């Protein structure tokens, strides 16, 4: 039984120019101890989806469908109940730790607050938990760190504090939205290593939202590729890189500069993602797809269907043989060799 | 190799550290760039890589004289421009332009993009006004923008298109050198590829030389002919892309290269990885001896006392390390 099951999630924002459907019928599930990566470019709806799960969207948004977390149904749950779940059952790490920490409170105050909001413990016990939390994310001399303010810490340290805070109440689900994007490569490597270690320790389900396929390959078990509010492909991480199925995934893989030889032009996906205000009919990637056929440009859009013998699902009208042949050109070097 | 077009020798750029609220006094000076040498040849791309705080952006700004130079010199086409002012400085800035990281912040939101791109022509009084508009539209076409969008505002464009506007503005003066500060790091992967291709096309067609400042090592590998790795204001390793990427000699370069995520799950699991501990130390009080020694995985006792100099071999590969890694 999966810990988190999202079914047919639709998130719509009311705007002055009409409704914008940022997440359009997304279904996915994550088991405890598993890391699900959600990859996509800006505006593909990945953050709107994570905020829908957290119930953190502004009132201009409506969420339909089902989000089942353990025994709780999160869609339609009153705010007061959601508030007790947030921070205890579900926790979130944001991209920019500086804007998510309170600049005028010490790290210790913020960590203790997070503990005392959800657990009936004395101040002293809360403090001990905060120290243990900082130690768990490998922050040196944690007791002294409690007295510091966010601005006194480096970006990597702040992100560690955020992770420590998210894990304080032993959440069952951790959503990390671009947790390393604001960090340097060496710091990113430290944080990714920390996440790999924590994953085995805390036994939580992790949803990792990122635009970086490198980060996905490093920490995820499962990957869902999102484009214009929909999932176009979902597979295990090995499967996705060994046998990518969707033309959009091919484009993403091929445009990675590290995979191209110098002198060869970088593969580019022509055009830019469609406006979600007025999305194209049929497959939303069709206008940018080199292999689009007439059927792709007409409704209904291709449904997610299982790829034989791999457990992966893909939403594409191309036949299996074509996908296998074309996909092989974009597979990881090792497998295609 | 062709003639050097832009050289810097012993370039040092500092910032004052101030104390006090009303009576501010300078208590120290941070050397953000500390004695950097670089040479850019005609038609080549030189990349400067390093983590935040290593001084790469200050170096870029120093090179186009947007920052005062404390010591050292910059020579452009045989002429020392370190302390030039007035006309010669303006001439220099016409030939050495810059592309910034954040295309939104570098465009005036209330100015039509055509005007934004035309501004350099107005400043340098190039051509008649009617001619200027034509020139701007030519540049727009060249970077893949629709010239009919001349009268639009920056917010009507996507991130990739805005970066194209920034590039059009940089090439409109027909410069010889463009200093690109993180040209693609704010963009999505698929758009990144478009901009990288565009930069390569422009270099080939217009004979440009680039200095690319970046922290993304894969983008640099792609664009650069030569690479300089910076750490705390100094160059710790330099050489051709091939040399630095495939045979790094400085432990910092090796750690930096091994830290980048690899988009291949099997390779990612099997490769040897050096995860550096701790953070970059404060440049206000840099460590004694070799500045990298507190984080260096192969540091010896003598590294805290002896400050290694950058030694460049005949093949152009150089490193500043007393105990370099095996090639």
PDB file of N, CA and C in Angstrom, chain B residues 1 16 18 38-39 53 78 88 98 100 123 128 154 167 171 186 219 221 225 235 269 282 300 306-307 325:
ATOM      1  N   UNK B   1      49.313  29.746 -31.908  1.00  0.00           N
ATOM      2  CA  UNK B   1      48.076  30.381 -31.445  1.00  0.00           C
ATOM      3  C   UNK B   1      48.025  31.833 -31.871  1.00  0.00           C
ATOM      4  N   UNK B  16      36.162  47.288   0.603  1.00  0.00           N
ATOM      5  CA  UNK B  16      36.426  47.668   1.986  1.00  0.00           C
ATOM      6  C   UNK B  16      35.474  46.935   2.935  1.00  0.00           C
ATOM      7  N   UNK B  18      33.690  47.552   6.371  1.00  0.00           N
ATOM      8  CA  UNK B  18      33.456  48.726   7.212  1.00  0.00           C
ATOM      9  C   UNK B  18      32.844  48.347   8.538  1.00  0.00           C
ATOM     10  N   UNK B  38      45.343  36.469 -16.704  1.00  0.00           N
ATOM     11  CA  UNK B  38      44.632  35.714 -17.744  1.00  0.00           C
ATOM     12  C   UNK B  38      44.936  36.286 -19.112  1.00  0.00           C
ATOM     13  N   UNK B  39      44.823  35.434 -20.103  1.00  0.00           N
ATOM     14  CA  UNK B  39      45.059  35.829 -21.481  1.00  0.00           C
ATOM     15  C   UNK B  39      43.932  35.283 -22.327  1.00  0.00           C
ATOM     16  N   UNK B  53      31.438  33.213  -4.358  1.00  0.00           N
ATOM     17  CA  UNK B  53      32.397  33.805  -3.436  1.00  0.00           C
ATOM     18  C   UNK B  53      33.844  33.598  -3.843  1.00  0.00           C
ATOM     19  N   UNK B  78      46.934  45.392 -27.057  1.00  0.00           N
ATOM     20  CA  UNK B  78      48.232  46.049 -26.923  1.00  0.00           C
ATOM     21  C   UNK B  78      48.208  47.358 -26.160  1.00  0.00           C
ATOM     22  N   UNK B  88      39.059  57.092 -24.370  1.00  0.00           N
ATOM     23  CA  UNK B  88      39.638  55.748 -24.553  1.00  0.00           C
ATOM     24  C   UNK B  88      38.840  54.674 -23.814  1.00  0.00           C
ATOM     25  N   UNK B  98      29.207  43.033 -22.312  1.00  0.00           N
ATOM     26  CA  UNK B  98      28.916  42.052 -21.275  1.00  0.00           C
ATOM     27  C   UNK B  98      27.494  41.520 -21.388  1.00  0.00           C
ATOM     28  N   UNK B 100      24.700  39.561 -18.907  1.00  0.00           N
ATOM     29  CA  UNK B 100      24.520  39.294 -17.484  1.00  0.00           C
ATOM     30  C   UNK B 100      23.692  38.044 -17.251  1.00  0.00           C
ATOM     31  N   UNK B 123      24.374  55.935 -26.973  1.00  0.00           N
ATOM     32  CA  UNK B 123      25.456  56.371 -26.100  1.00  0.00           C
ATOM     33  C   UNK B 123      26.737  56.594 -26.896  1.00  0.00           C
ATOM     34  N   UNK B 128      22.831  57.199 -37.837  1.00  0.00           N
ATOM     35  CA  UNK B 128      21.711  58.126 -37.708  1.00  0.00           C
ATOM     36  C   UNK B 128      20.566  57.379 -37.008  1.00  0.00           C
ATOM     37  N   UNK B 154       9.784  44.117 -21.774  1.00  0.00           N
ATOM     38  CA  UNK B 154      10.474  42.890 -21.344  1.00  0.00           C
ATOM     39  C   UNK B 154       9.552  41.827 -20.762  1.00  0.00           C
ATOM     40  N   UNK B 167      21.697  39.367 -25.306  1.00  0.00           N
ATOM     41  CA  UNK B 167      22.774  39.047 -26.248  1.00  0.00           C
ATOM     42  C   UNK B 167      22.750  40.031 -27.421  1.00  0.00           C
ATOM     43  N   UNK B 171      25.835  42.431 -28.743  1.00  0.00           N
ATOM     44  CA  UNK B 171      26.526  42.357 -30.042  1.00  0.00           C
ATOM     45  C   UNK B 171      26.279  43.572 -30.919  1.00  0.00           C
ATOM     46  N   UNK B 186      20.238  30.879 -15.424  1.00  0.00           N
ATOM     47  CA  UNK B 186      18.870  31.171 -14.978  1.00  0.00           C
ATOM     48  C   UNK B 186      17.835  30.516 -15.886  1.00  0.00           C
ATOM     49  N   UNK B 219      28.252  23.082 -18.883  1.00  0.00           N
ATOM     50  CA  UNK B 219      28.100  24.136 -19.882  1.00  0.00           C
ATOM     51  C   UNK B 219      29.477  24.650 -20.294  1.00  0.00           C
ATOM     52  N   UNK B 221      32.361  23.039 -20.199  1.00  0.00           N
ATOM     53  CA  UNK B 221      33.048  22.016 -20.988  1.00  0.00           C
ATOM     54  C   UNK B 221      32.670  22.158 -22.450  1.00  0.00           C
ATOM     55  N   UNK B 225      37.337  26.785 -24.715  1.00  0.00           N
ATOM     56  CA  UNK B 225      38.576  26.205 -25.217  1.00  0.00           C
ATOM     57  C   UNK B 225      39.546  26.033 -24.059  1.00  0.00           C
ATOM     58  N   UNK B 235      43.556  31.896  -9.005  1.00  0.00           N
ATOM     59  CA  UNK B 235      43.455  30.807  -9.971  1.00  0.00           C
ATOM     60  C   UNK B 235      44.247  29.630  -9.405  1.00  0.00           C
ATOM     61  N   UNK B 269      26.173   5.907  -9.464  1.00  0.00           N
ATOM     62  CA  UNK B 269      26.366   5.041  -8.314  1.00  0.00           C
ATOM     63  C   UNK B 269      27.783   4.501  -8.233  1.00  0.00           C
ATOM     64  N   UNK B 282      35.914  32.383   4.738  1.00  0.00           N
ATOM     65  CA  UNK B 282      35.693  33.789   4.452  1.00  0.00           C
ATOM     66  C   UNK B 282      36.942  34.395   3.824  1.00  0.00           C
ATOM     67  N   UNK B 300      48.958  18.077   3.243  1.00  0.00           N
ATOM     68  CA  UNK B 300      50.051  17.651   4.110  1.00  0.00           C
ATOM     69  C   UNK B 300      50.295  18.766   5.137  1.00  0.00           C
ATOM     70  N   UNK B 306      53.071  26.835   3.611  1.00  0.00           N
ATOM     71  CA  UNK B 306      53.609  27.216   2.307  1.00  0.00           C
ATOM     72  C   UNK B 306      52.495  27.524   1.326  1.00  0.00           C
ATOM     73  N   UNK B 307      52.527  28.706   0.723  1.00  0.00           N
ATOM     74  CA  UNK B 307      51.509  29.117  -0.227  1.00  0.00           C
ATOM     75  C   UNK B 307      52.008  28.816  -1.640  1.00  0.00           C
ATOM     76  N   UNK B 325      47.925  16.061  -7.972  1.00  0.00           N
ATOM     77  CA  UNK B 325      47.469  14.699  -8.230  1.00  0.00           C
ATOM     78  C   UNK B 325      48.208  14.144  -9.446  1.00  0.00           C
TER      79      UNK B 325
END
